[in-house]
Amino acid sequence: MNRTIVPERLKGKAERADNNWMRRVAAVFAIMSMMVFGLAAPASSVTTPRVGVLNSASTLAFAATKGWDVAGRQQAAFDALQRVGMNPVWVSDADLEDPGQLAGFDVIVLPYTRVMNESASLTVRDWIAGGGGLVPVLASPREFPLPGGGWGLWPLEMNREAWEWGPLSEAYQMDYLNDPTPDALDLLLDAQGRNHPIVQKALANLGLTTLRLNRPTGAGAEFARVASSNVQPLLRFSITNPGSYEGVDVTQYDGFPAAEATRYGLGRIVYFDTSIIDFFPEYSLALAHQLFGGVQQG
């Protein structure tokens, strides 16, 4: 019989509760890591995919002007991949411009890669079309470095408002709308996306039949519409609290995609529309405690 996994709160069982909690918080990254495995499987005969995690100097420079901790999030993604048995390696901004370097990877993870130049964007796009797997996490990318210093916005450069992610928008096949930060949100499996092979593999490895991620303190988010039949939502936002940091009523985005599996040419993409790395135990134990749900198999 299925049973719901809930946080253990009984006194005298702290050690057992902590072990159960660690299994639950691992579910967030297990979903992502299984997506990495799933992306690599068609193109790779090896058991462990060749995974690169971008350490973007241009993004770090941009983040420093905003006071954002991108370095910690990049490291958390790298550490979490190691924890689940992968052997990630760091890649640089320059590597993304080199087709020969990209050819050495099955999957590239972009953890909050806010800045990417045109050459890299086009090279990565073509690498995906040739069979590569990309896992971008939230706003990856949005800006590009200007020749004289500073940064420009891709939708202004391309004169196409919905193409928020620059040349990679062609591969993402989503129409960007807005990015207010909800005060609270949940992430649910999409009704059709739950049957996607990547999600089924992730749930099987977790021993779950479903999953719900509760975010009572909110999270960074992007809201976009599916623009192609090549895109299958995997997770959706559930938003009942209208509040947001920017003062926008975010209930209008209830039900919007929160993660998508996308086919582009011979390759695939899993895009996360929310700041999911913030909830890895490698980044924040306090935020990781916000993972609540799941129905166990058996």
PDB file of C-alpha atoms in Angstrom:
ATOM      1  CA  MET A   1       0.000   0.000   0.000  1.00  0.00           C
ATOM      2  CA  ASN A   2       1.239   3.507  -0.796  1.00  0.00           C
ATOM      3  CA  ARG A   3       1.967   5.766   2.115  1.00  0.00           C
ATOM      4  CA  THR A   4       2.825   9.443   2.312  1.00  0.00           C
ATOM      5  CA  ILE A   5       6.310  10.374   3.483  1.00  0.00           C
ATOM      6  CA  VAL A   6       6.139  13.188   6.050  1.00  0.00           C
ATOM      7  CA  PRO A   7       8.813  14.747   8.283  1.00  0.00           C
ATOM      8  CA  GLU A   8       9.391  12.703  11.455  1.00  0.00           C
ATOM      9  CA  ARG A   9       8.605  14.920  14.433  1.00  0.00           C
ATOM     10  CA  LEU A  10       8.236  12.436  17.291  1.00  0.00           C
ATOM     11  CA  LYS A  11      10.483  13.088  20.293  1.00  0.00           C
ATOM     12  CA  GLY A  12      13.122  10.447  20.977  1.00  0.00           C
ATOM     13  CA  LYS A  13      13.489   9.601  17.278  1.00  0.00           C
ATOM     14  CA  ALA A  14      15.772  12.426  16.204  1.00  0.00           C
ATOM     15  CA  GLU A  15      18.368  10.211  14.543  1.00  0.00           C
ATOM     16  CA  ARG A  16      15.770   8.321  12.539  1.00  0.00           C
ATOM     17  CA  ALA A  17      14.107  11.591  11.606  1.00  0.00           C
ATOM     18  CA  ASP A  18      17.393  13.044  10.405  1.00  0.00           C
ATOM     19  CA  ASN A  19      18.070  10.020   8.194  1.00  0.00           C
ATOM     20  CA  ASN A  20      14.575  10.203   6.717  1.00  0.00           C
ATOM     21  CA  TRP A  21      14.966  13.934   6.153  1.00  0.00           C
ATOM     22  CA  MET A  22      18.242  13.467   4.286  1.00  0.00           C
ATOM     23  CA  ARG A  23      16.568  10.957   1.973  1.00  0.00           C
ATOM     24  CA  ARG A  24      13.771  13.419   1.323  1.00  0.00           C
ATOM     25  CA  VAL A  25      15.991  16.414   0.634  1.00  0.00           C
ATOM     26  CA  ALA A  26      18.042  14.250  -1.708  1.00  0.00           C
ATOM     27  CA  ALA A  27      14.926  13.860  -3.852  1.00  0.00           C
ATOM     28  CA  VAL A  28      15.257  17.366  -5.301  1.00  0.00           C
ATOM     29  CA  PHE A  29      18.662  16.703  -6.717  1.00  0.00           C
ATOM     30  CA  ALA A  30      17.897  13.091  -7.557  1.00  0.00           C
ATOM     31  CA  ILE A  31      15.194  14.350  -9.898  1.00  0.00           C
ATOM     32  CA  MET A  32      17.713  16.647 -11.562  1.00  0.00           C
ATOM     33  CA  SER A  33      20.517  14.088 -11.640  1.00  0.00           C
ATOM     34  CA  MET A  34      18.259  11.432 -13.121  1.00  0.00           C
ATOM     35  CA  MET A  35      17.320  13.949 -15.791  1.00  0.00           C
ATOM     36  CA  VAL A  36      21.026  14.282 -16.525  1.00  0.00           C
ATOM     37  CA  PHE A  37      21.298  10.497 -16.826  1.00  0.00           C
ATOM     38  CA  GLY A  38      18.198  10.433 -18.997  1.00  0.00           C
ATOM     39  CA  LEU A  39      19.540  13.108 -21.304  1.00  0.00           C
ATOM     40  CA  ALA A  40      22.810  11.271 -21.763  1.00  0.00           C
ATOM     41  CA  ALA A  41      21.417   7.773 -22.246  1.00  0.00           C
ATOM     42  CA  PRO A  42      20.506   7.912 -25.959  1.00  0.00           C
ATOM     43  CA  ALA A  43      23.866   9.338 -26.988  1.00  0.00           C
ATOM     44  CA  SER A  44      26.186   7.565 -24.592  1.00  0.00           C
ATOM     45  CA  SER A  45      27.064   3.912 -24.105  1.00  0.00           C
ATOM     46  CA  VAL A  46      28.858   4.562 -20.827  1.00  0.00           C
ATOM     47  CA  THR A  47      27.209   3.929 -17.461  1.00  0.00           C
ATOM     48  CA  THR A  48      28.072   7.364 -16.111  1.00  0.00           C
ATOM     49  CA  PRO A  49      27.547  10.295 -18.498  1.00  0.00           C
ATOM     50  CA  ARG A  50      30.317  12.769 -19.136  1.00  0.00           C
ATOM     51  CA  VAL A  51      28.962  15.829 -17.343  1.00  0.00           C
ATOM     52  CA  GLY A  52      30.350  19.347 -17.372  1.00  0.00           C
ATOM     53  CA  VAL A  53      29.277  22.092 -14.961  1.00  0.00           C
ATOM     54  CA  LEU A  54      29.839  25.629 -16.183  1.00  0.00           C
ATOM     55  CA  ASN A  55      31.965  27.871 -13.980  1.00  0.00           C
ATOM     56  CA  SER A  56      31.108  31.107 -15.752  1.00  0.00           C
ATOM     57  CA  ALA A  57      33.532  33.953 -15.053  1.00  0.00           C
ATOM     58  CA  SER A  58      31.328  36.409 -16.944  1.00  0.00           C
ATOM     59  CA  THR A  59      28.319  35.401 -14.859  1.00  0.00           C
ATOM     60  CA  LEU A  60      30.326  35.734 -11.637  1.00  0.00           C
ATOM     61  CA  ALA A  61      31.398  39.239 -12.665  1.00  0.00           C
ATOM     62  CA  PHE A  62      27.787  40.185 -13.377  1.00  0.00           C
ATOM     63  CA  ALA A  63      26.587  38.607 -10.112  1.00  0.00           C
ATOM     64  CA  ALA A  64      29.141  40.637  -8.150  1.00  0.00           C
ATOM     65  CA  THR A  65      27.416  43.830  -9.308  1.00  0.00           C
ATOM     66  CA  LYS A  66      24.110  42.498  -7.935  1.00  0.00           C
ATOM     67  CA  GLY A  67      25.348  40.917  -4.715  1.00  0.00           C
ATOM     68  CA  TRP A  68      24.214  37.442  -5.820  1.00  0.00           C
ATOM     69  CA  ASP A  69      25.914  34.255  -4.656  1.00  0.00           C
ATOM     70  CA  VAL A  70      26.329  32.448  -7.960  1.00  0.00           C
ATOM     71  CA  ALA A  71      29.678  30.885  -6.996  1.00  0.00           C
ATOM     72  CA  GLY A  72      28.092  29.038  -4.082  1.00  0.00           C
ATOM     73  CA  ARG A  73      25.302  27.740  -6.275  1.00  0.00           C
ATOM     74  CA  GLN A  74      27.712  26.584  -8.980  1.00  0.00           C
ATOM     75  CA  GLN A  75      29.711  24.709  -6.348  1.00  0.00           C
ATOM     76  CA  ALA A  76      26.544  23.198  -4.849  1.00  0.00           C
ATOM     77  CA  ALA A  77      25.528  21.804  -8.233  1.00  0.00           C
ATOM     78  CA  PHE A  78      29.004  20.343  -8.731  1.00  0.00           C
ATOM     79  CA  ASP A  79      29.109  18.822  -5.223  1.00  0.00           C
ATOM     80  CA  ALA A  80      25.622  17.366  -5.519  1.00  0.00           C
ATOM     81  CA  LEU A  81      26.492  15.685  -8.820  1.00  0.00           C
ATOM     82  CA  GLN A  82      29.480  14.116  -7.105  1.00  0.00           C
ATOM     83  CA  ARG A  83      27.299  12.966  -4.213  1.00  0.00           C
ATOM     84  CA  VAL A  84      25.013  10.982  -6.498  1.00  0.00           C
ATOM     85  CA  GLY A  85      27.921   9.165  -8.114  1.00  0.00           C
ATOM     86  CA  MET A  86      28.703  11.252 -11.158  1.00  0.00           C
ATOM     87  CA  ASN A  87      32.145  12.561 -12.046  1.00  0.00           C
ATOM     88  CA  PRO A  88      31.514  16.142 -13.152  1.00  0.00           C
ATOM     89  CA  VAL A  89      34.248  18.420 -14.425  1.00  0.00           C
ATOM     90  CA  TRP A  90      34.304  22.180 -14.586  1.00  0.00           C
ATOM     91  CA  VAL A  91      33.983  23.891 -17.949  1.00  0.00           C
ATOM     92  CA  SER A  92      34.720  27.541 -18.688  1.00  0.00           C
ATOM     93  CA  ASP A  93      33.054  30.230 -20.767  1.00  0.00           C
ATOM     94  CA  ALA A  94      35.738  29.702 -23.420  1.00  0.00           C
ATOM     95  CA  ASP A  95      35.008  25.958 -23.556  1.00  0.00           C
ATOM     96  CA  LEU A  96      31.467  26.744 -24.686  1.00  0.00           C
ATOM     97  CA  GLU A  97      32.854  28.421 -27.804  1.00  0.00           C
ATOM     98  CA  ASP A  98      34.884  25.346 -28.786  1.00  0.00           C
ATOM     99  CA  PRO A  99      32.966  22.532 -30.547  1.00  0.00           C
ATOM    100  CA  GLY A 100      35.893  20.215 -29.848  1.00  0.00           C
ATOM    101  CA  GLN A 101      35.593  20.786 -26.099  1.00  0.00           C
ATOM    102  CA  LEU A 102      31.816  20.337 -26.122  1.00  0.00           C
ATOM    103  CA  ALA A 103      32.178  17.079 -28.054  1.00  0.00           C
ATOM    104  CA  GLY A 104      33.792  15.578 -24.952  1.00  0.00           C
ATOM    105  CA  PHE A 105      30.561  15.854 -22.931  1.00  0.00           C
ATOM    106  CA  ASP A 106      27.196  14.140 -22.935  1.00  0.00           C
ATOM    107  CA  VAL A 107      25.574  16.795 -20.738  1.00  0.00           C
ATOM    108  CA  ILE A 108      26.415  20.365 -19.738  1.00  0.00           C
ATOM    109  CA  VAL A 109      24.789  21.923 -16.644  1.00  0.00           C
ATOM    110  CA  LEU A 110      24.300  25.703 -16.598  1.00  0.00           C
ATOM    111  CA  PRO A 111      23.754  26.679 -12.925  1.00  0.00           C
ATOM    112  CA  TYR A 112      22.385  30.241 -13.001  1.00  0.00           C
ATOM    113  CA  THR A 113      24.474  31.114 -16.050  1.00  0.00           C
ATOM    114  CA  ARG A 114      23.148  34.626 -16.383  1.00  0.00           C
ATOM    115  CA  VAL A 115      25.717  35.780 -18.985  1.00  0.00           C
ATOM    116  CA  MET A 116      26.790  34.091 -22.232  1.00  0.00           C
ATOM    117  CA  ASN A 117      28.244  35.662 -25.349  1.00  0.00           C
ATOM    118  CA  GLU A 118      26.903  35.145 -28.851  1.00  0.00           C
ATOM    119  CA  SER A 119      29.656  32.797 -29.982  1.00  0.00           C
ATOM    120  CA  ALA A 120      29.124  30.480 -27.010  1.00  0.00           C
ATOM    121  CA  SER A 121      25.341  30.597 -27.355  1.00  0.00           C
ATOM    122  CA  LEU A 122      25.472  29.625 -31.024  1.00  0.00           C
ATOM    123  CA  THR A 123      28.062  26.900 -30.440  1.00  0.00           C
ATOM    124  CA  VAL A 124      26.057  25.371 -27.585  1.00  0.00           C
ATOM    125  CA  ARG A 125      22.883  25.562 -29.671  1.00  0.00           C
ATOM    126  CA  ASP A 126      24.551  23.662 -32.503  1.00  0.00           C
ATOM    127  CA  TRP A 127      26.052  21.141 -30.059  1.00  0.00           C
ATOM    128  CA  ILE A 128      22.558  20.376 -28.744  1.00  0.00           C
ATOM    129  CA  ALA A 129      21.243  19.972 -32.285  1.00  0.00           C
ATOM    130  CA  GLY A 130      24.014  17.456 -32.913  1.00  0.00           C
ATOM    131  CA  GLY A 131      23.034  15.317 -29.928  1.00  0.00           C
ATOM    132  CA  GLY A 132      24.177  17.127 -26.773  1.00  0.00           C
ATOM    133  CA  GLY A 133      22.174  17.340 -23.551  1.00  0.00           C
ATOM    134  CA  LEU A 134      21.780  20.660 -21.723  1.00  0.00           C
ATOM    135  CA  VAL A 135      20.442  21.285 -18.189  1.00  0.00           C
ATOM    136  CA  PRO A 136      20.005  25.059 -17.690  1.00  0.00           C
ATOM    137  CA  VAL A 137      18.818  26.256 -14.279  1.00  0.00           C
ATOM    138  CA  LEU A 138      16.908  29.564 -14.153  1.00  0.00           C
ATOM    139  CA  ALA A 139      17.774  32.526 -16.368  1.00  0.00           C
ATOM    140  CA  SER A 140      20.532  30.707 -18.233  1.00  0.00           C
ATOM    141  CA  PRO A 141      21.399  32.960 -20.003  1.00  0.00           C
ATOM    142  CA  ARG A 142      19.768  36.402 -20.005  1.00  0.00           C
ATOM    143  CA  GLU A 143      22.598  38.883 -20.687  1.00  0.00           C
ATOM    144  CA  PHE A 144      25.653  39.077 -22.930  1.00  0.00           C
ATOM    145  CA  PRO A 145      28.942  40.938 -22.343  1.00  0.00           C
ATOM    146  CA  LEU A 146      29.284  44.216 -24.233  1.00  0.00           C
ATOM    147  CA  PRO A 147      32.579  44.883 -26.063  1.00  0.00           C
ATOM    148  CA  GLY A 148      33.233  48.067 -24.094  1.00  0.00           C
ATOM    149  CA  GLY A 149      32.283  46.570 -20.734  1.00  0.00           C
ATOM    150  CA  GLY A 150      28.989  45.962 -19.004  1.00  0.00           C
ATOM    151  CA  TRP A 151      26.140  43.765 -20.155  1.00  0.00           C
ATOM    152  CA  GLY A 152      23.285  43.899 -22.627  1.00  0.00           C
ATOM    153  CA  LEU A 153      19.917  42.152 -22.577  1.00  0.00           C
ATOM    154  CA  TRP A 154      19.390  39.451 -25.177  1.00  0.00           C
ATOM    155  CA  PRO A 155      15.745  40.270 -26.034  1.00  0.00           C
ATOM    156  CA  LEU A 156      16.734  43.863 -26.814  1.00  0.00           C
ATOM    157  CA  GLU A 157      19.728  42.730 -28.865  1.00  0.00           C
ATOM    158  CA  MET A 158      17.611  40.272 -30.850  1.00  0.00           C
ATOM    159  CA  ASN A 159      14.606  42.615 -31.084  1.00  0.00           C
ATOM    160  CA  ARG A 160      12.357  39.776 -30.006  1.00  0.00           C
ATOM    161  CA  GLU A 161      10.828  40.191 -26.568  1.00  0.00           C
ATOM    162  CA  ALA A 162       9.928  36.548 -25.966  1.00  0.00           C
ATOM    163  CA  TRP A 163      13.452  35.334 -26.809  1.00  0.00           C
ATOM    164  CA  GLU A 164      14.789  36.158 -23.357  1.00  0.00           C
ATOM    165  CA  TRP A 165      17.626  33.630 -23.576  1.00  0.00           C
ATOM    166  CA  GLY A 166      19.300  34.907 -26.735  1.00  0.00           C
ATOM    167  CA  PRO A 167      20.240  32.452 -29.505  1.00  0.00           C
ATOM    168  CA  LEU A 168      19.533  29.534 -27.166  1.00  0.00           C
ATOM    169  CA  SER A 169      15.869  30.574 -27.198  1.00  0.00           C
ATOM    170  CA  GLU A 170      15.635  28.788 -30.545  1.00  0.00           C
ATOM    171  CA  ALA A 171      16.571  25.541 -28.794  1.00  0.00           C
ATOM    172  CA  TYR A 172      14.469  26.165 -25.662  1.00  0.00           C
ATOM    173  CA  GLN A 173      11.288  26.743 -27.707  1.00  0.00           C
ATOM    174  CA  MET A 174       9.535  28.683 -24.932  1.00  0.00           C
ATOM    175  CA  ASP A 175       8.029  32.191 -25.017  1.00  0.00           C
ATOM    176  CA  TYR A 176       9.225  34.159 -21.997  1.00  0.00           C
ATOM    177  CA  LEU A 177       6.659  36.286 -20.130  1.00  0.00           C
ATOM    178  CA  ASN A 178       7.909  37.477 -16.728  1.00  0.00           C
ATOM    179  CA  ASP A 179      10.077  36.616 -13.716  1.00  0.00           C
ATOM    180  CA  PRO A 180       8.586  37.934 -10.442  1.00  0.00           C
ATOM    181  CA  THR A 181       9.762  36.114  -7.303  1.00  0.00           C
ATOM    182  CA  PRO A 182       6.790  34.448  -5.549  1.00  0.00           C
ATOM    183  CA  ASP A 183       6.537  34.668  -1.767  1.00  0.00           C
ATOM    184  CA  ALA A 184       5.505  30.997  -1.745  1.00  0.00           C
ATOM    185  CA  LEU A 185       5.080  28.278  -4.340  1.00  0.00           C
ATOM    186  CA  ASP A 186       4.846  24.530  -4.811  1.00  0.00           C
ATOM    187  CA  LEU A 187       6.135  22.360  -7.645  1.00  0.00           C
ATOM    188  CA  LEU A 188       3.972  19.496  -8.882  1.00  0.00           C
ATOM    189  CA  LEU A 189       4.500  16.797 -11.484  1.00  0.00           C
ATOM    190  CA  ASP A 190       2.784  17.608 -14.773  1.00  0.00           C
ATOM    191  CA  ALA A 191      -0.125  15.271 -15.556  1.00  0.00           C
ATOM    192  CA  GLN A 192       1.494  14.098 -18.793  1.00  0.00           C
ATOM    193  CA  GLY A 193       5.092  14.839 -17.879  1.00  0.00           C
ATOM    194  CA  ARG A 194       4.931  12.414 -14.965  1.00  0.00           C
ATOM    195  CA  ASN A 195       4.896   9.628 -17.570  1.00  0.00           C
ATOM    196  CA  HIS A 196       7.992  10.941 -19.342  1.00  0.00           C
ATOM    197  CA  PRO A 197      10.791   8.316 -19.257  1.00  0.00           C
ATOM    198  CA  ILE A 198      13.153  10.731 -17.497  1.00  0.00           C
ATOM    199  CA  VAL A 199      10.654  11.366 -14.679  1.00  0.00           C
ATOM    200  CA  GLN A 200       9.702   7.704 -14.400  1.00  0.00           C
ATOM    201  CA  LYS A 201      13.363   6.755 -14.079  1.00  0.00           C
ATOM    202  CA  ALA A 202      13.900   9.424 -11.431  1.00  0.00           C
ATOM    203  CA  LEU A 203      10.887   8.332  -9.386  1.00  0.00           C
ATOM    204  CA  ALA A 204      11.881   4.671  -9.658  1.00  0.00           C
ATOM    205  CA  ASN A 205      15.357   5.458  -8.361  1.00  0.00           C
ATOM    206  CA  LEU A 206      13.799   7.382  -5.481  1.00  0.00           C
ATOM    207  CA  GLY A 207      11.281   4.635  -4.713  1.00  0.00           C
ATOM    208  CA  LEU A 208       8.413   7.098  -5.206  1.00  0.00           C
ATOM    209  CA  THR A 209       5.305   7.168  -7.358  1.00  0.00           C
ATOM    210  CA  THR A 210       4.781  10.930  -7.156  1.00  0.00           C
ATOM    211  CA  LEU A 211       6.433  14.021  -5.744  1.00  0.00           C
ATOM    212  CA  ARG A 212       5.486  17.470  -4.473  1.00  0.00           C
ATOM    213  CA  LEU A 213       8.022  20.166  -3.617  1.00  0.00           C
ATOM    214  CA  ASN A 214       6.750  22.824  -1.211  1.00  0.00           C
ATOM    215  CA  ARG A 215       8.458  26.214  -1.089  1.00  0.00           C
ATOM    216  CA  PRO A 216       6.805  28.207   1.743  1.00  0.00           C
ATOM    217  CA  THR A 217       9.526  30.893   1.599  1.00  0.00           C
ATOM    218  CA  GLY A 218       9.306  31.299  -2.174  1.00  0.00           C
ATOM    219  CA  ALA A 219      11.974  30.978  -4.847  1.00  0.00           C
ATOM    220  CA  GLY A 220      13.284  32.614  -7.972  1.00  0.00           C
ATOM    221  CA  ALA A 221      11.083  31.794 -10.953  1.00  0.00           C
ATOM    222  CA  GLU A 222      10.606  32.401 -14.655  1.00  0.00           C
ATOM    223  CA  PHE A 223       7.234  32.112 -16.322  1.00  0.00           C
ATOM    224  CA  ALA A 224       7.025  31.157 -19.976  1.00  0.00           C
ATOM    225  CA  ARG A 225       4.641  29.473 -22.400  1.00  0.00           C
ATOM    226  CA  VAL A 226       5.359  26.344 -24.392  1.00  0.00           C
ATOM    227  CA  ALA A 227       5.924  27.363 -28.016  1.00  0.00           C
ATOM    228  CA  SER A 228       6.483  23.993 -29.684  1.00  0.00           C
ATOM    229  CA  SER A 229       5.246  20.416 -29.662  1.00  0.00           C
ATOM    230  CA  ASN A 230       8.880  19.470 -28.985  1.00  0.00           C
ATOM    231  CA  VAL A 231       8.471  20.717 -25.401  1.00  0.00           C
ATOM    232  CA  GLN A 232       6.944  18.566 -22.644  1.00  0.00           C
ATOM    233  CA  PRO A 233       6.467  20.160 -19.193  1.00  0.00           C
ATOM    234  CA  LEU A 234       7.692  17.885 -16.396  1.00  0.00           C
ATOM    235  CA  LEU A 235       6.896  20.076 -13.374  1.00  0.00           C
ATOM    236  CA  ARG A 236       4.341  22.856 -12.946  1.00  0.00           C
ATOM    237  CA  PHE A 237       4.042  25.757 -10.536  1.00  0.00           C
ATOM    238  CA  SER A 238       1.236  25.671  -7.990  1.00  0.00           C
ATOM    239  CA  ILE A 239       0.772  29.232  -6.684  1.00  0.00           C
ATOM    240  CA  THR A 240      -2.091  30.257  -4.394  1.00  0.00           C
ATOM    241  CA  ASN A 241      -0.403  33.169  -2.570  1.00  0.00           C
ATOM    242  CA  PRO A 242      -0.545  36.313  -4.771  1.00  0.00           C
ATOM    243  CA  GLY A 243       2.446  37.943  -3.063  1.00  0.00           C
ATOM    244  CA  SER A 244       5.824  38.485  -4.724  1.00  0.00           C
ATOM    245  CA  TYR A 245       8.989  40.481  -4.064  1.00  0.00           C
ATOM    246  CA  GLU A 246       8.153  42.779  -6.979  1.00  0.00           C
ATOM    247  CA  GLY A 247       4.527  43.305  -5.932  1.00  0.00           C
ATOM    248  CA  VAL A 248       3.160  41.391  -8.943  1.00  0.00           C
ATOM    249  CA  ASP A 249       0.136  39.121  -8.387  1.00  0.00           C
ATOM    250  CA  VAL A 250       1.766  35.790  -9.192  1.00  0.00           C
ATOM    251  CA  THR A 251      -1.406  33.693  -9.012  1.00  0.00           C
ATOM    252  CA  GLN A 252      -1.786  34.529 -12.719  1.00  0.00           C
ATOM    253  CA  TYR A 253       1.092  32.095 -13.284  1.00  0.00           C
ATOM    254  CA  ASP A 254      -0.452  29.212 -11.363  1.00  0.00           C
ATOM    255  CA  GLY A 255      -0.097  26.082 -13.470  1.00  0.00           C
ATOM    256  CA  PHE A 256       2.727  27.412 -15.648  1.00  0.00           C
ATOM    257  CA  PRO A 257       5.600  25.040 -16.511  1.00  0.00           C
ATOM    258  CA  ALA A 258       8.367  24.808 -13.893  1.00  0.00           C
ATOM    259  CA  ALA A 259      10.623  22.347 -15.748  1.00  0.00           C
ATOM    260  CA  GLU A 260      10.504  21.105 -19.321  1.00  0.00           C
ATOM    261  CA  ALA A 261      12.034  18.317 -21.389  1.00  0.00           C
ATOM    262  CA  THR A 262      12.703  19.591 -24.900  1.00  0.00           C
ATOM    263  CA  ARG A 263      13.888  17.985 -28.112  1.00  0.00           C
ATOM    264  CA  TYR A 264      16.035  20.083 -30.417  1.00  0.00           C
ATOM    265  CA  GLY A 265      17.555  18.369 -33.419  1.00  0.00           C
ATOM    266  CA  LEU A 266      19.234  15.214 -32.144  1.00  0.00           C
ATOM    267  CA  GLY A 267      19.695  16.599 -28.642  1.00  0.00           C
ATOM    268  CA  ARG A 268      17.610  17.253 -25.560  1.00  0.00           C
ATOM    269  CA  ILE A 269      17.247  19.903 -22.895  1.00  0.00           C
ATOM    270  CA  VAL A 270      15.804  19.880 -19.394  1.00  0.00           C
ATOM    271  CA  TYR A 271      15.211  23.485 -18.353  1.00  0.00           C
ATOM    272  CA  PHE A 272      14.391  24.403 -14.737  1.00  0.00           C
ATOM    273  CA  ASP A 273      12.289  27.579 -14.461  1.00  0.00           C
ATOM    274  CA  THR A 274      12.951  27.926 -10.740  1.00  0.00           C
ATOM    275  CA  SER A 275      15.990  28.227  -8.465  1.00  0.00           C
ATOM    276  CA  ILE A 276      16.022  24.541  -7.562  1.00  0.00           C
ATOM    277  CA  ILE A 277      19.714  24.484  -6.588  1.00  0.00           C
ATOM    278  CA  ASP A 278      18.884  26.753  -3.638  1.00  0.00           C
ATOM    279  CA  PHE A 279      17.158  23.756  -2.064  1.00  0.00           C
ATOM    280  CA  PHE A 280      20.053  21.304  -2.303  1.00  0.00           C
ATOM    281  CA  PRO A 281      21.529  20.412   1.102  1.00  0.00           C
ATOM    282  CA  GLU A 282      24.927  21.250  -0.430  1.00  0.00           C
ATOM    283  CA  TYR A 283      23.797  24.871  -0.684  1.00  0.00           C
ATOM    284  CA  SER A 284      21.399  25.445   2.216  1.00  0.00           C
ATOM    285  CA  LEU A 285      20.315  22.982   4.882  1.00  0.00           C
ATOM    286  CA  ALA A 286      17.591  25.389   6.009  1.00  0.00           C
ATOM    287  CA  LEU A 287      16.066  25.677   2.534  1.00  0.00           C
ATOM    288  CA  ALA A 288      16.501  21.957   1.912  1.00  0.00           C
ATOM    289  CA  HIS A 289      14.164  21.337   4.863  1.00  0.00           C
ATOM    290  CA  GLN A 290      11.356  22.717   2.689  1.00  0.00           C
ATOM    291  CA  LEU A 291      11.104  19.491   0.677  1.00  0.00           C
ATOM    292  CA  PHE A 292       8.037  17.742   2.045  1.00  0.00           C
ATOM    293  CA  GLY A 293       6.243  15.333  -0.202  1.00  0.00           C
ATOM    294  CA  GLY A 294       6.244  12.090  -2.009  1.00  0.00           C
ATOM    295  CA  VAL A 295       4.342   8.824  -2.084  1.00  0.00           C
ATOM    296  CA  GLN A 296       6.493   5.784  -1.550  1.00  0.00           C
ATOM    297  CA  GLN A 297       6.266   2.707  -3.747  1.00  0.00           C
ATOM    298  CA  GLY A 298       5.400  -0.634  -2.244  1.00  0.00           C
TER     299      GLY A 298
END
